[in-house]
CSV table of C-alpha atoms in Angstrom, one decimal:
chain,number,residue,atom,x,y,z
Z,582,MET,CA,94.6,-33.9,59.6
Z,583,LYS,CA,94.6,-35.5,56.3
Z,584,LYS,CA,90.8,-35.4,56.2
Z,585,ILE,CA,90.9,-32.0,56.6
Z,586,ILE,CA,93.5,-31.2,53.9
Z,587,LEU,CA,91.6,-33.4,51.5
Z,588,LEU,CA,88.3,-31.6,52.4
Z,589,ILE,CA,90.1,-28.0,51.5
Z,590,VAL,CA,91.5,-29.6,48.1
Z,591,LEU,CA,88.0,-30.8,47.0
Z,592,PHE,CA,86.3,-27.5,48.2
Z,593,SER,CA,89.0,-25.3,46.1
Z,594,PHE,CA,87.9,-27.5,43.2
Z,595,SER,CA,84.3,-27.1,43.5
Z,596,VAL,CA,84.4,-23.2,44.2
Z,597,PRO,CA,85.5,-22.4,40.6
Z,598,THR,CA,82.9,-24.5,39.1
Z,599,LEU,CA,80.1,-23.0,41.4
Z,600,ILE,CA,81.0,-19.6,39.9
Z,601,THR,CA,81.2,-20.6,36.2
Z,602,ALA,CA,77.7,-22.3,36.5
Z,603,GLN,CA,76.1,-19.3,37.8
Z,604,SER,CA,77.8,-17.0,35.0
Z,605,LYS,CA,76.6,-18.9,32.1
Z,606,THR,CA,74.3,-17.2,30.0
Z,607,SER,CA,71.3,-19.1,28.2
Z,608,GLN,CA,71.1,-19.3,24.5
Z,609,LYS,CA,67.8,-17.3,24.8
Z,610,GLU,CA,70.1,-14.6,26.3
Z,611,LEU,CA,72.6,-14.7,24.1
Z,612,PHE,CA,70.6,-14.5,20.9
Z,613,ALA,CA,68.0,-11.8,22.4
Z,614,ASN,CA,69.7,-8.7,20.8
Z,615,THR,CA,69.7,-10.5,17.4
Z,616,TYR,CA,66.1,-11.7,17.6
Z,617,HIS,CA,64.5,-8.3,18.7
Z,618,ASN,CA,66.6,-6.8,15.6
Z,619,SER,CA,64.8,-9.3,13.4
Z,620,LYS,CA,61.5,-8.8,15.0
Z,621,ASP,CA,61.9,-4.8,14.5
Z,622,ALA,CA,62.9,-5.4,10.9
Z,623,VAL,CA,60.0,-7.7,10.3
Z,624,LYS,CA,57.3,-5.6,12.1
Z,625,SER,CA,58.4,-2.2,10.5
Z,626,GLN,CA,57.4,-3.8,7.0
Z,627,HIS,CA,60.1,-2.6,5.2
Z,628,TYR,CA,62.8,-5.3,5.0
Z,629,GLN,CA,65.1,-7.4,2.6
Z,630,PHE,CA,65.5,-11.1,2.5
Z,631,VAL,CA,69.2,-11.9,1.1
Z,632,ALA,CA,70.0,-15.3,-0.1
Z,633,ASP,CA,73.4,-16.6,0.7
Z,634,VAL,CA,72.9,-20.4,-0.3
Z,635,ILE,CA,70.6,-22.5,-2.4
Z,636,HIS,CA,70.3,-26.0,-1.6
Z,637,ASN,CA,68.1,-29.1,-1.7
Z,638,SER,CA,68.6,-32.7,-0.3
Z,639,GLN,CA,71.4,-33.5,-2.9
Z,640,GLU,CA,73.1,-30.3,-3.6
Z,641,ARG,CA,74.1,-26.9,-2.4
Z,642,GLU,CA,75.5,-23.8,-4.0
Z,643,VAL,CA,76.5,-20.3,-2.6
Z,644,LEU,CA,75.0,-17.5,-3.9
Z,645,ASN,CA,75.7,-13.7,-4.8
Z,646,GLY,CA,73.8,-11.8,-2.5
Z,647,GLU,CA,73.7,-8.8,-4.4
Z,648,HIS,CA,71.7,-10.6,-7.0
Z,649,ASN,CA,69.8,-12.7,-4.9
Z,650,GLN,CA,67.3,-10.9,-2.8
Z,651,PHE,CA,63.9,-9.5,-2.6
Z,652,LYS,CA,62.2,-6.4,-0.7
Z,653,VAL,CA,59.1,-6.0,1.2
Z,654,TYR,CA,57.4,-2.8,1.4
Z,655,LYS,CA,54.3,-3.4,3.4
Z,656,LEU,CA,52.0,-5.4,0.7
Z,657,GLN,CA,54.7,-4.9,-2.0
Z,658,VAL,CA,57.3,-7.5,-2.8
Z,659,VAL,CA,59.9,-7.1,-5.6
Z,660,GLY,CA,63.1,-8.9,-6.2
Z,661,GLN,CA,64.8,-12.0,-7.6
Z,662,LEU,CA,66.1,-15.4,-6.7
Z,663,HIS,CA,68.5,-17.4,-9.0
Z,664,ASP,CA,67.9,-21.4,-9.3
Z,665,PHE,CA,70.8,-23.5,-9.2
Z,666,SER,CA,73.5,-22.3,-12.0
Z,667,LYS,CA,73.0,-25.6,-14.0
Z,668,HIS,CA,69.4,-24.5,-14.5
Z,669,LYS,CA,69.9,-20.8,-15.6
Z,670,VAL,CA,66.7,-19.7,-14.3
Z,671,VAL,CA,66.0,-16.5,-12.4
Z,672,HIS,CA,62.8,-16.3,-10.4
Z,673,VAL,CA,61.3,-12.8,-10.6
Z,674,ILE,CA,59.2,-11.8,-7.8
Z,675,LYS,CA,56.9,-8.7,-8.3
Z,676,ASP,CA,53.7,-8.4,-6.5
Z,677,ASP,CA,52.0,-5.0,-5.4
Z,678,GLN,CA,49.1,-6.6,-3.3
Z,679,SER,CA,50.7,-9.6,-1.8
Z,680,LYS,CA,49.4,-11.3,1.3
Z,681,ILE,CA,51.5,-11.5,4.0
Z,682,ASP,CA,51.2,-13.3,7.3
Z,683,THR,CA,53.9,-12.8,10.2
Z,684,SER,CA,54.1,-14.8,13.6
Z,685,PHE,CA,56.4,-13.9,16.5
Z,686,ASN,CA,57.0,-16.4,19.0
Z,687,ASP,CA,59.0,-14.7,21.8
Z,688,GLU,CA,59.4,-18.0,23.9
Z,689,THR,CA,61.2,-19.8,21.4
Z,690,GLN,CA,62.5,-16.7,19.7
Z,691,LEU,CA,61.2,-17.8,15.9
Z,692,ILE,CA,59.8,-15.7,13.4
Z,693,SER,CA,57.5,-16.9,10.8
Z,694,ILE,CA,56.5,-15.0,7.6
Z,695,ASP,CA,54.2,-16.5,4.9
Z,696,ILE,CA,53.9,-14.3,1.7
Z,697,LEU,CA,51.3,-15.1,-1.2
Z,698,THR,CA,52.2,-13.6,-4.5
Z,699,THR,CA,50.7,-14.1,-8.0
Z,700,ASP,CA,53.3,-16.6,-8.7
Z,701,TYR,CA,54.9,-17.7,-5.7
Z,702,ASP,CA,54.2,-18.8,-2.0
Z,703,ILE,CA,57.1,-17.9,0.1
Z,704,LYS,CA,57.7,-19.0,3.5
Z,705,ILE,CA,60.6,-17.7,5.7
Z,706,GLU,CA,61.5,-19.0,9.0
Z,707,ILE,CA,64.0,-16.7,11.1
Z,708,LYS,CA,65.7,-18.4,14.1
Z,709,PRO,CA,67.3,-16.6,17.0
Z,710,ASN,CA,70.7,-16.4,15.6
Z,711,GLY,CA,69.4,-14.3,12.6
Z,712,LYS,CA,69.6,-16.9,9.9
Z,713,ALA,CA,66.6,-17.0,7.6
Z,714,PHE,CA,65.4,-20.1,5.8
Z,715,LEU,CA,63.2,-19.4,3.0
Z,716,THR,CA,61.0,-22.2,1.0
Z,717,LEU,CA,60.0,-20.7,-2.6
Z,718,ASN,CA,57.1,-22.6,-3.9
Z,719,GLY,CA,56.1,-22.1,-7.5
Z,720,HIS,CA,52.4,-22.2,-8.4
Z,721,ASP,CA,53.9,-24.3,-11.2
Z,722,GLY,CA,54.9,-26.9,-8.6
Z,723,SER,CA,58.4,-25.9,-8.3
Z,724,LYS,CA,60.0,-25.6,-4.8
Z,725,LEU,CA,63.4,-24.3,-3.7
Z,726,SER,CA,65.2,-23.7,-0.5
Z,727,TYR,CA,67.4,-20.8,0.4
Z,728,THR,CA,69.4,-19.9,3.6
Z,729,GLY,CA,70.2,-16.2,4.1
Z,730,ARG,CA,69.4,-13.2,6.3
Z,731,ILE,CA,66.6,-10.4,6.8
Z,732,ASN,CA,67.9,-7.0,6.8
Z,733,LYS,CA,66.1,-3.8,7.6
Z,734,LEU,CA,65.8,-0.9,5.3
């Protein structure tokens, strides 16, 4: 009799575990909507990158997104990104004939964008959660990193 009661108690603890294990959603399912929205924005060739943070290996600074963004209209790229405030430099991005290479990895839900302008080489990686990581390489050898987001225009 004690064995039966013990088995019933053990079984009652295992049932909720089995039910919750079946209802968990994977990370891929969780971010599917965000990934598809980002993918649609980039495929439209009318989107903007809005920078929220500039960072490097030693420091990090929060930026005003209204003043740190650039827009992509097919091959035209227009906007500006600020450097660290102590440098007081604004990187103006303007090119009517930029070269843009985009790739989508549906398996890992990663989007990669390479933009080559007359003055900058811009690399953007968009993660499944919608965060966009931009590297701005100046043809003068400068390199800056930004974190932000992509918005469809």
